[in-house]
mmCIF file of N, CA, C and O in Angstrom:
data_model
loop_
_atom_site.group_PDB
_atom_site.id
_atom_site.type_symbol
_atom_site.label_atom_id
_atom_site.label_comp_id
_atom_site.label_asym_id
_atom_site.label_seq_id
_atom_site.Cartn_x
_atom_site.Cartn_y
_atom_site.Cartn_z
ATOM 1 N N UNK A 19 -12.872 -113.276 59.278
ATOM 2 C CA UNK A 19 -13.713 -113.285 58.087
ATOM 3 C C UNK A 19 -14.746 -112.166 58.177
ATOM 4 O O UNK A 19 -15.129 -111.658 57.123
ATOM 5 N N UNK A 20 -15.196 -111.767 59.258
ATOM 6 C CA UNK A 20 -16.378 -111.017 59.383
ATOM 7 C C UNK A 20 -15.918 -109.715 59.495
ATOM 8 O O UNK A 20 -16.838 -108.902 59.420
ATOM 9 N N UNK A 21 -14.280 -108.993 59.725
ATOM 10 C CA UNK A 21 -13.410 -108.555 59.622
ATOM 11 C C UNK A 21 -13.475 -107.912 58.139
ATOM 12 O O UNK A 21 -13.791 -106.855 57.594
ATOM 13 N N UNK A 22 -12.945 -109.295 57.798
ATOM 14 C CA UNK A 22 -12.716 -109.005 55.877
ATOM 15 C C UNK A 22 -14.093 -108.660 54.953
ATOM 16 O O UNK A 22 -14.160 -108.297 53.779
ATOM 17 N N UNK A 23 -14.813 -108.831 55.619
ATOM 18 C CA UNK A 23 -16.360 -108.902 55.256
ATOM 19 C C UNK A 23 -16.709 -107.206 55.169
ATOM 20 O O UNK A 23 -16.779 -106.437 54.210
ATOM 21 N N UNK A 24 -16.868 -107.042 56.460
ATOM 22 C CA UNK A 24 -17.088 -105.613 56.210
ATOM 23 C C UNK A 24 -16.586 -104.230 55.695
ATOM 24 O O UNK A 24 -17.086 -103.148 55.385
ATOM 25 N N UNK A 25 -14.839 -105.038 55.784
ATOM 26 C CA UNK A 25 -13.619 -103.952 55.417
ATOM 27 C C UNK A 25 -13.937 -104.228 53.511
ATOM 28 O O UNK A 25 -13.385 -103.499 52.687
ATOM 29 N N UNK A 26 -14.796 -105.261 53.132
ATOM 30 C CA UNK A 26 -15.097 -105.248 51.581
ATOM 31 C C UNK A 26 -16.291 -104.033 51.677
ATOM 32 O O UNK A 26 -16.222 -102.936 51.124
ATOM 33 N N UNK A 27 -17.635 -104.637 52.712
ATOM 34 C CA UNK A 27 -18.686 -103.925 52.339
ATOM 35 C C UNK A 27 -18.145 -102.215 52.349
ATOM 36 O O UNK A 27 -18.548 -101.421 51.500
ATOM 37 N N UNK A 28 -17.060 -101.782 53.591
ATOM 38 C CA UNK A 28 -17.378 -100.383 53.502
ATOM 39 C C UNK A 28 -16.202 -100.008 52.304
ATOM 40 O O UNK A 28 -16.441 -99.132 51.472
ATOM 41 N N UNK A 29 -14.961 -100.735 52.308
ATOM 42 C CA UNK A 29 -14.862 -100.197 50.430
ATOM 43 C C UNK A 29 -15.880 -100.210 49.361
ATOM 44 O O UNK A 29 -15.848 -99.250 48.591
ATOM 45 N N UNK A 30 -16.800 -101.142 49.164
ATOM 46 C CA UNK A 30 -17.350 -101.213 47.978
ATOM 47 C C UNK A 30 -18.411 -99.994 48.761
ATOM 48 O O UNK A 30 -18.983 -99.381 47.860
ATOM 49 N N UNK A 31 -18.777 -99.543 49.960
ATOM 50 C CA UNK A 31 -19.862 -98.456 50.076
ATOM 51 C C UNK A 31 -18.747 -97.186 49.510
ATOM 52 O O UNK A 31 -19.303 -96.634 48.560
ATOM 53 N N UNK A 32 -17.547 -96.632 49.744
ATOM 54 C CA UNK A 32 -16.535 -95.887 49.793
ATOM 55 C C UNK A 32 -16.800 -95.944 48.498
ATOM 56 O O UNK A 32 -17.659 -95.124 48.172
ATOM 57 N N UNK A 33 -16.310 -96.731 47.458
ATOM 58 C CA UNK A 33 -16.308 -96.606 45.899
ATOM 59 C C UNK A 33 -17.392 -96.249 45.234
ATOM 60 O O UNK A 33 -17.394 -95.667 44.149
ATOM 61 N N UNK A 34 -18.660 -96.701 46.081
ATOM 62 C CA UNK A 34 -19.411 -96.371 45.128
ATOM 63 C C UNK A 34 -20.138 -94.773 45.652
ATOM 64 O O UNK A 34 -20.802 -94.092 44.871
ATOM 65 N N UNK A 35 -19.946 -94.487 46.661
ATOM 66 C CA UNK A 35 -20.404 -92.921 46.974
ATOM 67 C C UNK A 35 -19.525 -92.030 46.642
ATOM 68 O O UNK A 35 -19.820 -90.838 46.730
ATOM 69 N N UNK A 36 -17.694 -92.625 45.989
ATOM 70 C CA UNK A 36 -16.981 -91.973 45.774
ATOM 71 C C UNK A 36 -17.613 -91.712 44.155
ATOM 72 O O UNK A 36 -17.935 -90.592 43.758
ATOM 73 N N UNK A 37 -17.718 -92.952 43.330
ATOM 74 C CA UNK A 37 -18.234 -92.969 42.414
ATOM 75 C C UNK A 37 -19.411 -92.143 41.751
ATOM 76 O O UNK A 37 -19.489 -91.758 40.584
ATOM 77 N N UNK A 38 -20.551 -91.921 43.077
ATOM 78 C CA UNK A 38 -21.614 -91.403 42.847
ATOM 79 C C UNK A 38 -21.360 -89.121 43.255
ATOM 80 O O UNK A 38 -22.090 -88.147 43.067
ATOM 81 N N UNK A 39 -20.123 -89.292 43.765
ATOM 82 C CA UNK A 39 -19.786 -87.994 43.826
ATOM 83 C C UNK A 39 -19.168 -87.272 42.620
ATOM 84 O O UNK A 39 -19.151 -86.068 42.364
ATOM 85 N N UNK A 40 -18.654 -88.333 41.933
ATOM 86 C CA UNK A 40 -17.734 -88.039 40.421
ATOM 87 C C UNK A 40 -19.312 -87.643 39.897
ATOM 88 O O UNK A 40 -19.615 -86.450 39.879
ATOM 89 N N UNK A 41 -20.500 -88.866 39.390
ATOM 90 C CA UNK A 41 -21.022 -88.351 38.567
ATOM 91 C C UNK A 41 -22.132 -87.264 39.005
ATOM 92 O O UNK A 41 -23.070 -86.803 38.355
ATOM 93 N N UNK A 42 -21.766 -87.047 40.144
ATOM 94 C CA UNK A 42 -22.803 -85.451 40.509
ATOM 95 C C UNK A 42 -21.892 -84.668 40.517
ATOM 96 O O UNK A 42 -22.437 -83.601 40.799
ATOM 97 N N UNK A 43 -20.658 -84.457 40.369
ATOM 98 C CA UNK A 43 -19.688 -83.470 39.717
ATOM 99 C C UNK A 43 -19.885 -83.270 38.365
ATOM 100 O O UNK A 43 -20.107 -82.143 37.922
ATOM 101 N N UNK A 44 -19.818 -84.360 37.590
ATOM 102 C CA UNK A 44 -20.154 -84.335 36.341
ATOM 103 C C UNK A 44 -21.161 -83.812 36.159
ATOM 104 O O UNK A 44 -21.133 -82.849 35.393
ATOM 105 N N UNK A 45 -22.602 -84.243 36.830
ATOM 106 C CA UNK A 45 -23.993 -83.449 36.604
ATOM 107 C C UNK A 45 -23.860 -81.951 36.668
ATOM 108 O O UNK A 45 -24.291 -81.322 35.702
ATOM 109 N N UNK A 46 -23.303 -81.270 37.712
ATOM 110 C CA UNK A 46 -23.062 -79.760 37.923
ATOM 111 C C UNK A 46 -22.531 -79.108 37.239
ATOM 112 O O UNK A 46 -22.878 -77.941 37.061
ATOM 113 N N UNK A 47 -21.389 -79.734 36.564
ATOM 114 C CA UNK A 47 -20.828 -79.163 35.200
ATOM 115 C C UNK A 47 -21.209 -79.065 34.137
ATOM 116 O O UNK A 47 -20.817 -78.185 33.371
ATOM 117 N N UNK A 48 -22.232 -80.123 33.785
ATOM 118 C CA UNK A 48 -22.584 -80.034 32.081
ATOM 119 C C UNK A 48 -24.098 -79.213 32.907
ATOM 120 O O UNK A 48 -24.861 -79.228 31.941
ATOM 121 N N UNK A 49 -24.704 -78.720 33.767
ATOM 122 C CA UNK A 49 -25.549 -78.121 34.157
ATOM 123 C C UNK A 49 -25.366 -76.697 34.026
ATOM 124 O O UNK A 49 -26.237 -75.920 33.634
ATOM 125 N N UNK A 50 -24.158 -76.382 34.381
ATOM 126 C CA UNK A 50 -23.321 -75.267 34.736
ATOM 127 C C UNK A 50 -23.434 -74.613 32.776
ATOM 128 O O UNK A 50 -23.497 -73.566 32.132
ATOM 129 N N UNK A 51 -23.407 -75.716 32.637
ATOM 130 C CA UNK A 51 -22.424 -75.254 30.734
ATOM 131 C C UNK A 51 -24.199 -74.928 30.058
ATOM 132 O O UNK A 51 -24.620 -73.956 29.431
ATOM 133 N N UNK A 52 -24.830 -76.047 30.464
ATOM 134 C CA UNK A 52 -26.111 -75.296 29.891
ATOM 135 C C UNK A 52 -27.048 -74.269 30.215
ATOM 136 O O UNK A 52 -27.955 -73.939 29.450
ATOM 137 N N UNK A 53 -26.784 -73.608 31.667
ATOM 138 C CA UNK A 53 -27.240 -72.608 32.090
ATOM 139 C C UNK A 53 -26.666 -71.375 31.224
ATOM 140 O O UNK A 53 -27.398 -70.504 30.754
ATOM 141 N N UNK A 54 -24.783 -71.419 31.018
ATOM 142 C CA UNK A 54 -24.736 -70.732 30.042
ATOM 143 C C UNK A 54 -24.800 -70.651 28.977
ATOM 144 O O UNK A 54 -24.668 -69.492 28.584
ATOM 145 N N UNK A 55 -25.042 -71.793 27.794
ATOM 146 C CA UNK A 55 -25.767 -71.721 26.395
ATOM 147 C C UNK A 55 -26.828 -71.161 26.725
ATOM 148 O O UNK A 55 -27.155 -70.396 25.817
ATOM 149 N N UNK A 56 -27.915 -71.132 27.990
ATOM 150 C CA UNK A 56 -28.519 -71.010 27.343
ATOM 151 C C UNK A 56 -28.989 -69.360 27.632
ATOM 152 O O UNK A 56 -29.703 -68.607 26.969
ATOM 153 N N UNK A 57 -28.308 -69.178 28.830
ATOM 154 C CA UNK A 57 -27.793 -67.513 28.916
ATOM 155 C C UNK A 57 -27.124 -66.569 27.710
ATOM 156 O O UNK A 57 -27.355 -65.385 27.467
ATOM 157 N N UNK A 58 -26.290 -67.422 27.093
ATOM 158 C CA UNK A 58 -25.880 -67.042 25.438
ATOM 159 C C UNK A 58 -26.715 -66.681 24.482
ATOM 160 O O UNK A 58 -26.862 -65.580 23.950
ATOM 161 N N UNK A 59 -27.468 -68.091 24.232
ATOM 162 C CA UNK A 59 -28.410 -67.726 23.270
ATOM 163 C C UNK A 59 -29.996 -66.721 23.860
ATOM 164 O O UNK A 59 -30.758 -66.075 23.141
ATOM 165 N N UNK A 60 -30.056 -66.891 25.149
ATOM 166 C CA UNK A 60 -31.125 -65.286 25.347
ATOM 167 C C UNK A 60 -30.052 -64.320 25.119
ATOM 168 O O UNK A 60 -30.741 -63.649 24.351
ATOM 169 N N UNK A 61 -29.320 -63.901 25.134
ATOM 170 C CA UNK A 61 -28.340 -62.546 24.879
ATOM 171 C C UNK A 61 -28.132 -62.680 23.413
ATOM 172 O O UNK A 61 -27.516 -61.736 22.919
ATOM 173 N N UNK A 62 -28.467 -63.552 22.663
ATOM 174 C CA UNK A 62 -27.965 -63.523 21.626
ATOM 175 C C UNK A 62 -29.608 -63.244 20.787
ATOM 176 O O UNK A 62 -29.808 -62.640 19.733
ATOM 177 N N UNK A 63 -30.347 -63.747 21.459
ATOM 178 C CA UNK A 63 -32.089 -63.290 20.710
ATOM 179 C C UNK A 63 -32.228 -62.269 20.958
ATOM 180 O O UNK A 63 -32.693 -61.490 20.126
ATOM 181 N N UNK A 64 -31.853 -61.850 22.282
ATOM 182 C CA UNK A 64 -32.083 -60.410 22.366
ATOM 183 C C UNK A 64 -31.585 -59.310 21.146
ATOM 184 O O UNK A 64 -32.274 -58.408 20.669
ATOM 185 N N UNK A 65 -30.723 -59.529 20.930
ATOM 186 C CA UNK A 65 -29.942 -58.519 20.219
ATOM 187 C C UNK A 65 -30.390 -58.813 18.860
ATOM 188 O O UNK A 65 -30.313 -57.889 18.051
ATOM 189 N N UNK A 66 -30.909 -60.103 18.412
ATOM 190 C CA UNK A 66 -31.531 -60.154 16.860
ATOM 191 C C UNK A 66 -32.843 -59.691 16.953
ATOM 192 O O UNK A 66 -33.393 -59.243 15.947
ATOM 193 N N UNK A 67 -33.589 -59.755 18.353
ATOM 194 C CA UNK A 67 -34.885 -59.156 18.217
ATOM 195 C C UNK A 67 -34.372 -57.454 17.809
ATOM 196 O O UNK A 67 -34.646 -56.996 16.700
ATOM 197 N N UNK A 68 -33.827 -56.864 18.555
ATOM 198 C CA UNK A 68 -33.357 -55.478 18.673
ATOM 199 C C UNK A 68 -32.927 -55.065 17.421
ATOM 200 O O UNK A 68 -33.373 -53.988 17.025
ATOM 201 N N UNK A 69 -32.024 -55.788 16.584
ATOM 202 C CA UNK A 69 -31.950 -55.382 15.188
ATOM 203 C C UNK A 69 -33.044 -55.478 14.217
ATOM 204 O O UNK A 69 -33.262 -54.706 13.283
ATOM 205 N N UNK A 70 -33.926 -56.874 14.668
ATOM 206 C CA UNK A 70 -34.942 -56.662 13.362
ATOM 207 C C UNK A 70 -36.025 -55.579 14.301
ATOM 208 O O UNK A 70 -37.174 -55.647 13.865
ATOM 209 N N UNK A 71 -35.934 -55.017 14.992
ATOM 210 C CA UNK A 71 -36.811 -53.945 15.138
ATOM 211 C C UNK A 71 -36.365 -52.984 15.037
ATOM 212 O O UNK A 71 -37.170 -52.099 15.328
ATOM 213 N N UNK A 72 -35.123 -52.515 14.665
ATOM 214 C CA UNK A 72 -34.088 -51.410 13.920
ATOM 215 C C UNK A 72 -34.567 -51.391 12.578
ATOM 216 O O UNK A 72 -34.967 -50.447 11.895
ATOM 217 N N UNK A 73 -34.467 -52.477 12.352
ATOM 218 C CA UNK A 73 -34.591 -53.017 10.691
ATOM 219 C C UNK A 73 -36.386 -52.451 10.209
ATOM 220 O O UNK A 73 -36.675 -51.694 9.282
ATOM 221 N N UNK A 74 -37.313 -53.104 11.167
ATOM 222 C CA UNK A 74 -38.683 -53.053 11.330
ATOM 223 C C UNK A 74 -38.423 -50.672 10.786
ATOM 224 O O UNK A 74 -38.582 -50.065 9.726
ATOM 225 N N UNK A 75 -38.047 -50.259 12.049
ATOM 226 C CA UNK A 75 -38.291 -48.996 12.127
ATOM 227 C C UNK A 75 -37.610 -48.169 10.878
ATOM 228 O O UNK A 75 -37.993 -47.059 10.509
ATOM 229 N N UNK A 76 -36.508 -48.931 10.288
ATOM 230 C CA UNK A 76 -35.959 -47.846 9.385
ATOM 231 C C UNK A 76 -36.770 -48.233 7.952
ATOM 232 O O UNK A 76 -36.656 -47.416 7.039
ATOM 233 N N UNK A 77 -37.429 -49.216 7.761
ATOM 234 C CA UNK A 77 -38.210 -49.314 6.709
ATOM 235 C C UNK A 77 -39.472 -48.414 6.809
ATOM 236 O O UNK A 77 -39.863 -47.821 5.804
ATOM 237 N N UNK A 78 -40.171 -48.287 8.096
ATOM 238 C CA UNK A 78 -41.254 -48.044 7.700
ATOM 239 C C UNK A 78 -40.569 -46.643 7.623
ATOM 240 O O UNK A 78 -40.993 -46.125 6.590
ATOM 241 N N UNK A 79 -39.598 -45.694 8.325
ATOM 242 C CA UNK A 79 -39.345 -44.319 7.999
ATOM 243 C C UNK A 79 -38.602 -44.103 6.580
ATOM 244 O O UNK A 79 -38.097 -43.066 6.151
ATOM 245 N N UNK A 80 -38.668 -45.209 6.053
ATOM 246 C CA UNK A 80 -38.419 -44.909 4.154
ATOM 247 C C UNK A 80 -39.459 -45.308 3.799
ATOM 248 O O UNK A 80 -39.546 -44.917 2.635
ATOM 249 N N UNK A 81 -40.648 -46.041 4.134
ATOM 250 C CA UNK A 81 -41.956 -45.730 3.589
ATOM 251 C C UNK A 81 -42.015 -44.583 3.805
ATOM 252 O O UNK A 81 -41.701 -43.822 2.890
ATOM 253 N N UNK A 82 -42.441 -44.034 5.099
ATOM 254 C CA UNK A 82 -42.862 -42.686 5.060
ATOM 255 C C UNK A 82 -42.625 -41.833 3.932
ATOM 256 O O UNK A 82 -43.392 -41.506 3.026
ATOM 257 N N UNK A 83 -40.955 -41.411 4.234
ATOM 258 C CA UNK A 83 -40.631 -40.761 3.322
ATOM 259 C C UNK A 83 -40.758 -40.828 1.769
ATOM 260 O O UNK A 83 -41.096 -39.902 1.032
ATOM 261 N N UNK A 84 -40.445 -42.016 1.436
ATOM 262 C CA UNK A 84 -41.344 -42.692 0.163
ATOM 263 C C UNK A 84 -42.880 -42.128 0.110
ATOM 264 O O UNK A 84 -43.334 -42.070 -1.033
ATOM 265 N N UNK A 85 -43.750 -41.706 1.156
ATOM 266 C CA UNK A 85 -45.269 -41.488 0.430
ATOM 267 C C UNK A 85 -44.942 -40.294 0.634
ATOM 268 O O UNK A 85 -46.005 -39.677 0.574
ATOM 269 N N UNK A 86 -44.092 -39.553 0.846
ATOM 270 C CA UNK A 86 -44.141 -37.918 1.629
ATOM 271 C C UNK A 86 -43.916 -37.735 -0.021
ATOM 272 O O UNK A 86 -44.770 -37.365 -0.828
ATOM 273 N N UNK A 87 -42.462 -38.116 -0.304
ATOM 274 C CA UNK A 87 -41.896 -37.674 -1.607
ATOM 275 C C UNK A 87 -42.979 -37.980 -2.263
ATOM 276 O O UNK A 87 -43.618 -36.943 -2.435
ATOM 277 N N UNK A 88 -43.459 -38.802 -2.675
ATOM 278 C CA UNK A 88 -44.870 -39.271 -3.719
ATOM 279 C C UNK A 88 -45.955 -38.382 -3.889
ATOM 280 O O UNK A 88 -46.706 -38.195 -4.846
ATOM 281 N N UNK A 89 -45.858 -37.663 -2.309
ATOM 282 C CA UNK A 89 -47.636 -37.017 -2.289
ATOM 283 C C UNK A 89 -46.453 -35.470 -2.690
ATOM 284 O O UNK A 89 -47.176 -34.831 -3.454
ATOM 285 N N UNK A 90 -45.747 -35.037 -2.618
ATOM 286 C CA UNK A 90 -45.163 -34.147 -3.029
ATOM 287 C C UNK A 90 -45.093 -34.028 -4.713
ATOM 288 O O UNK A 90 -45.775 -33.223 -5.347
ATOM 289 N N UNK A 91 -44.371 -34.752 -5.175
ATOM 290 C CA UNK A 91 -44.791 -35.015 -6.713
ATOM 291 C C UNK A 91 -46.002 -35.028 -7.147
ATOM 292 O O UNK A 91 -46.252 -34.228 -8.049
ATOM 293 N N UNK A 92 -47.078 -35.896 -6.666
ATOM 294 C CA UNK A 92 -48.476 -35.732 -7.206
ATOM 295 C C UNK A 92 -48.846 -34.222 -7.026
ATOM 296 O O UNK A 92 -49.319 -33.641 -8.002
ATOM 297 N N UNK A 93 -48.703 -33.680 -6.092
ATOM 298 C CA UNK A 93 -49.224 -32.074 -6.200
ATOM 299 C C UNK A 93 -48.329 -31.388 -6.813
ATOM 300 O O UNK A 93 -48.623 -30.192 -6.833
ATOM 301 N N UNK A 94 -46.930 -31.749 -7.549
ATOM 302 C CA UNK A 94 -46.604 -30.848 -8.339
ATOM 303 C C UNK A 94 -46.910 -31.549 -9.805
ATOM 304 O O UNK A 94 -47.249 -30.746 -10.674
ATOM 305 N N UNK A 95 -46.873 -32.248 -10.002
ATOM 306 C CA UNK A 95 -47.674 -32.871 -11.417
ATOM 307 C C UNK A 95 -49.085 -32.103 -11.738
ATOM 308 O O UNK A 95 -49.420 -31.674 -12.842
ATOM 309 N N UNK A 96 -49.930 -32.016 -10.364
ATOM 310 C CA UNK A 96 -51.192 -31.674 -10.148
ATOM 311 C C UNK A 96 -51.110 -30.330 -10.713
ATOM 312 O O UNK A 96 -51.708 -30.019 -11.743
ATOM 313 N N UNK A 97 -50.294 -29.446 -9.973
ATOM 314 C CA UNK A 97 -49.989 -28.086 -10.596
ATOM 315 C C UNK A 97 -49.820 -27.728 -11.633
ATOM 316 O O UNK A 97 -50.502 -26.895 -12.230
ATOM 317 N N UNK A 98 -48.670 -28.429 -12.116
ATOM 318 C CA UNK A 98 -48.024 -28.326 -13.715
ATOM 319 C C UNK A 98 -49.847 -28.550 -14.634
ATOM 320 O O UNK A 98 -50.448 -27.808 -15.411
ATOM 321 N N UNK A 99 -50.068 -29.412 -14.261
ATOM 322 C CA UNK A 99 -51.106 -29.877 -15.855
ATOM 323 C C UNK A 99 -52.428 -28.727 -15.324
ATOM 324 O O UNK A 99 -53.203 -28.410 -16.226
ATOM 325 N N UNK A 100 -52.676 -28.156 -14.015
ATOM 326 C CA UNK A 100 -53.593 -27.159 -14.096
ATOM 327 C C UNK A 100 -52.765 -25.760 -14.885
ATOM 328 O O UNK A 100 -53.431 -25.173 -15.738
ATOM 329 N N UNK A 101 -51.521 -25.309 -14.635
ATOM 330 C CA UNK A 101 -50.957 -24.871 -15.390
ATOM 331 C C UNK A 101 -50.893 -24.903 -16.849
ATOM 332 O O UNK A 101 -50.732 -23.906 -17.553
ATOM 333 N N UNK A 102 -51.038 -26.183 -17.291
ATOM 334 C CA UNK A 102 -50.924 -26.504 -18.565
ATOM 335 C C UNK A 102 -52.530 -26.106 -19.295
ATOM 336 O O UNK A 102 -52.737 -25.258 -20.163
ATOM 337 N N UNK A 103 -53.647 -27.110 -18.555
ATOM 338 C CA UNK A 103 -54.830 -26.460 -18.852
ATOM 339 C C UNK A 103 -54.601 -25.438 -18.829
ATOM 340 O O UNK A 103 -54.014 -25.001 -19.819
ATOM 341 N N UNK A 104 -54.908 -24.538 -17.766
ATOM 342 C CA UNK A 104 -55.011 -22.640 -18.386
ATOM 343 C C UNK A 104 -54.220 -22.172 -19.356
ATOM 344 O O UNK A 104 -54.665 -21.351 -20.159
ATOM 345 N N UNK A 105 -53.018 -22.595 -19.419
ATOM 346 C CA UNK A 105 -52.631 -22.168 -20.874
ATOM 347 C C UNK A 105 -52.807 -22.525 -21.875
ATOM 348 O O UNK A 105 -52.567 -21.779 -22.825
ATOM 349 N N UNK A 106 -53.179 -23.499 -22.022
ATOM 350 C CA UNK A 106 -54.104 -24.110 -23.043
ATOM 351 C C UNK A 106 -55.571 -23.322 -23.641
ATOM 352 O O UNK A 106 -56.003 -22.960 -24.735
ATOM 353 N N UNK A 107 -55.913 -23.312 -22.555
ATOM 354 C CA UNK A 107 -57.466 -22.376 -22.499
ATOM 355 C C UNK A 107 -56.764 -21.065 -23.074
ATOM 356 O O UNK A 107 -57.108 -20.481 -24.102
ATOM 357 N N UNK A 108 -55.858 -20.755 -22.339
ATOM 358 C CA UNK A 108 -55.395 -19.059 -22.895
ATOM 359 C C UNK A 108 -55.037 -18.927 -24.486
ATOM 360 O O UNK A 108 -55.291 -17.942 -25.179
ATOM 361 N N UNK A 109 -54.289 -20.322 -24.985
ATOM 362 C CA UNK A 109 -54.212 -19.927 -25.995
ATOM 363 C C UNK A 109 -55.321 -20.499 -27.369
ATOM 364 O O UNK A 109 -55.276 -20.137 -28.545
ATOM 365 N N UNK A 110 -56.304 -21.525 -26.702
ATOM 366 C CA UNK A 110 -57.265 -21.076 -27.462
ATOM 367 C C UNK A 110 -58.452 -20.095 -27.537
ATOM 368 O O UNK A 110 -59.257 -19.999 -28.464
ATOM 369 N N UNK A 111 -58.421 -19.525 -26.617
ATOM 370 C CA UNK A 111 -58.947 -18.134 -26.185
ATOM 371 C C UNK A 111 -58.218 -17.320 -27.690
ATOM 372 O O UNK A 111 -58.803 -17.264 -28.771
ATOM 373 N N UNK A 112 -57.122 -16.867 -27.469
ATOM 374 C CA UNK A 112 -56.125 -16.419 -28.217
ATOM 375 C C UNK A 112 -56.433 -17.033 -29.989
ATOM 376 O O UNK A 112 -56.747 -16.200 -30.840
ATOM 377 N N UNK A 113 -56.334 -18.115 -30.262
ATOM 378 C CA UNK A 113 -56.779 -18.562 -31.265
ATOM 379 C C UNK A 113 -58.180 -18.317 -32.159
ATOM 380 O O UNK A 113 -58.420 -18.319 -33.366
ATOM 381 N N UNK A 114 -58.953 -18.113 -30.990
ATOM 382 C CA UNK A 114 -60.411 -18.227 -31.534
ATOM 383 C C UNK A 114 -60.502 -16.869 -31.974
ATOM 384 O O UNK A 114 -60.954 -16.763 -33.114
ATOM 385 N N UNK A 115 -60.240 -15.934 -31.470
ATOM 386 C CA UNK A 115 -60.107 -14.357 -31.426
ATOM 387 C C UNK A 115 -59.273 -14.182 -33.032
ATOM 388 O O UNK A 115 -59.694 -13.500 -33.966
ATOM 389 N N UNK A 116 -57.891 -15.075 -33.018
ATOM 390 C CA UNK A 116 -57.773 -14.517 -33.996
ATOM 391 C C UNK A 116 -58.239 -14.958 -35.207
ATOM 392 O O UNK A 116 -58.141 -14.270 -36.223
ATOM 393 N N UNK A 117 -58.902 -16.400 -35.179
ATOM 394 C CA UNK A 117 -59.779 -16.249 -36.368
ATOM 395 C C UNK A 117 -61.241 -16.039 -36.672
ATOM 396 O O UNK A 117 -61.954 -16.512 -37.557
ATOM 397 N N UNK A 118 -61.514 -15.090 -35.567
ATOM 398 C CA UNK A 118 -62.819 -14.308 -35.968
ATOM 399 C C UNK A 118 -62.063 -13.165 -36.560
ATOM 400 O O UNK A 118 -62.400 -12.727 -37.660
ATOM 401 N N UNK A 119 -61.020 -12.635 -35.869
ATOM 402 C CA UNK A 119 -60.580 -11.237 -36.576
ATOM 403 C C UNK A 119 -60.491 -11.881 -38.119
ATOM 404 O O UNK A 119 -61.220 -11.507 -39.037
ATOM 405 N N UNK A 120 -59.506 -12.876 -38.231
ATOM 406 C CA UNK A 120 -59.448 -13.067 -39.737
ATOM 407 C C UNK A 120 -60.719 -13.668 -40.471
ATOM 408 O O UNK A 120 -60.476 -14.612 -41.223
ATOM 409 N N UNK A 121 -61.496 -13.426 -40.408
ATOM 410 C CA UNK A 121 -62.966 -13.971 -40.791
ATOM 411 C C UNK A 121 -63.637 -12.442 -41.439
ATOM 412 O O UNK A 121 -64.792 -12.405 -41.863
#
């Protein structure tokens, strides 16, 4: 009996350290799997940070260019209408002259 006794206790110790080896196999694996999600998703932020700072840089170099072109136009607008004044002036210069002559 004391025989059968212990040949139970060290199966039921056997089963259950066999048991307790399954679920620390199990632990290492779904450990294993989330080390790489979560190795995935840093490789995967990385690369969305990296585009929206692609994204970030090519906007502001079409602002730029957007105020470059802008301040370019304003000084030729600027030109044109000083242009326009003086000829304006020239031709009432021109005007006034000729109706004193015709006077």
């Amino acid at each position: 009996v004391v025989l059968g006794a212990q040949w139970a206790r060290s199966s039921l110790f056997y089963r259950l350290e066999r048991r307790e080896m399954e679920d620390l196999a199990v632990l290492r694996a779904e450990c294993e799997a989330a080390r790489q999600a979560e190795a995935a998703a840093s490789t995967r932020m990385a690369t969305i940070s990296e585009k929206a700072k692609q994204h970030v840089t090519n906007f502001r170099d079409r602002m730029l260019h957007a105020e470059q072109e802008a301040a370019k136009a304003t000084e030729v607008a600027d030109q044109q209408e000083q242009a326009i004044a003086s000829e304006k002036n020239s031709l009432e210069a021109i005007l006034a002259e000729t109706r004193a002559e015709l006077e």
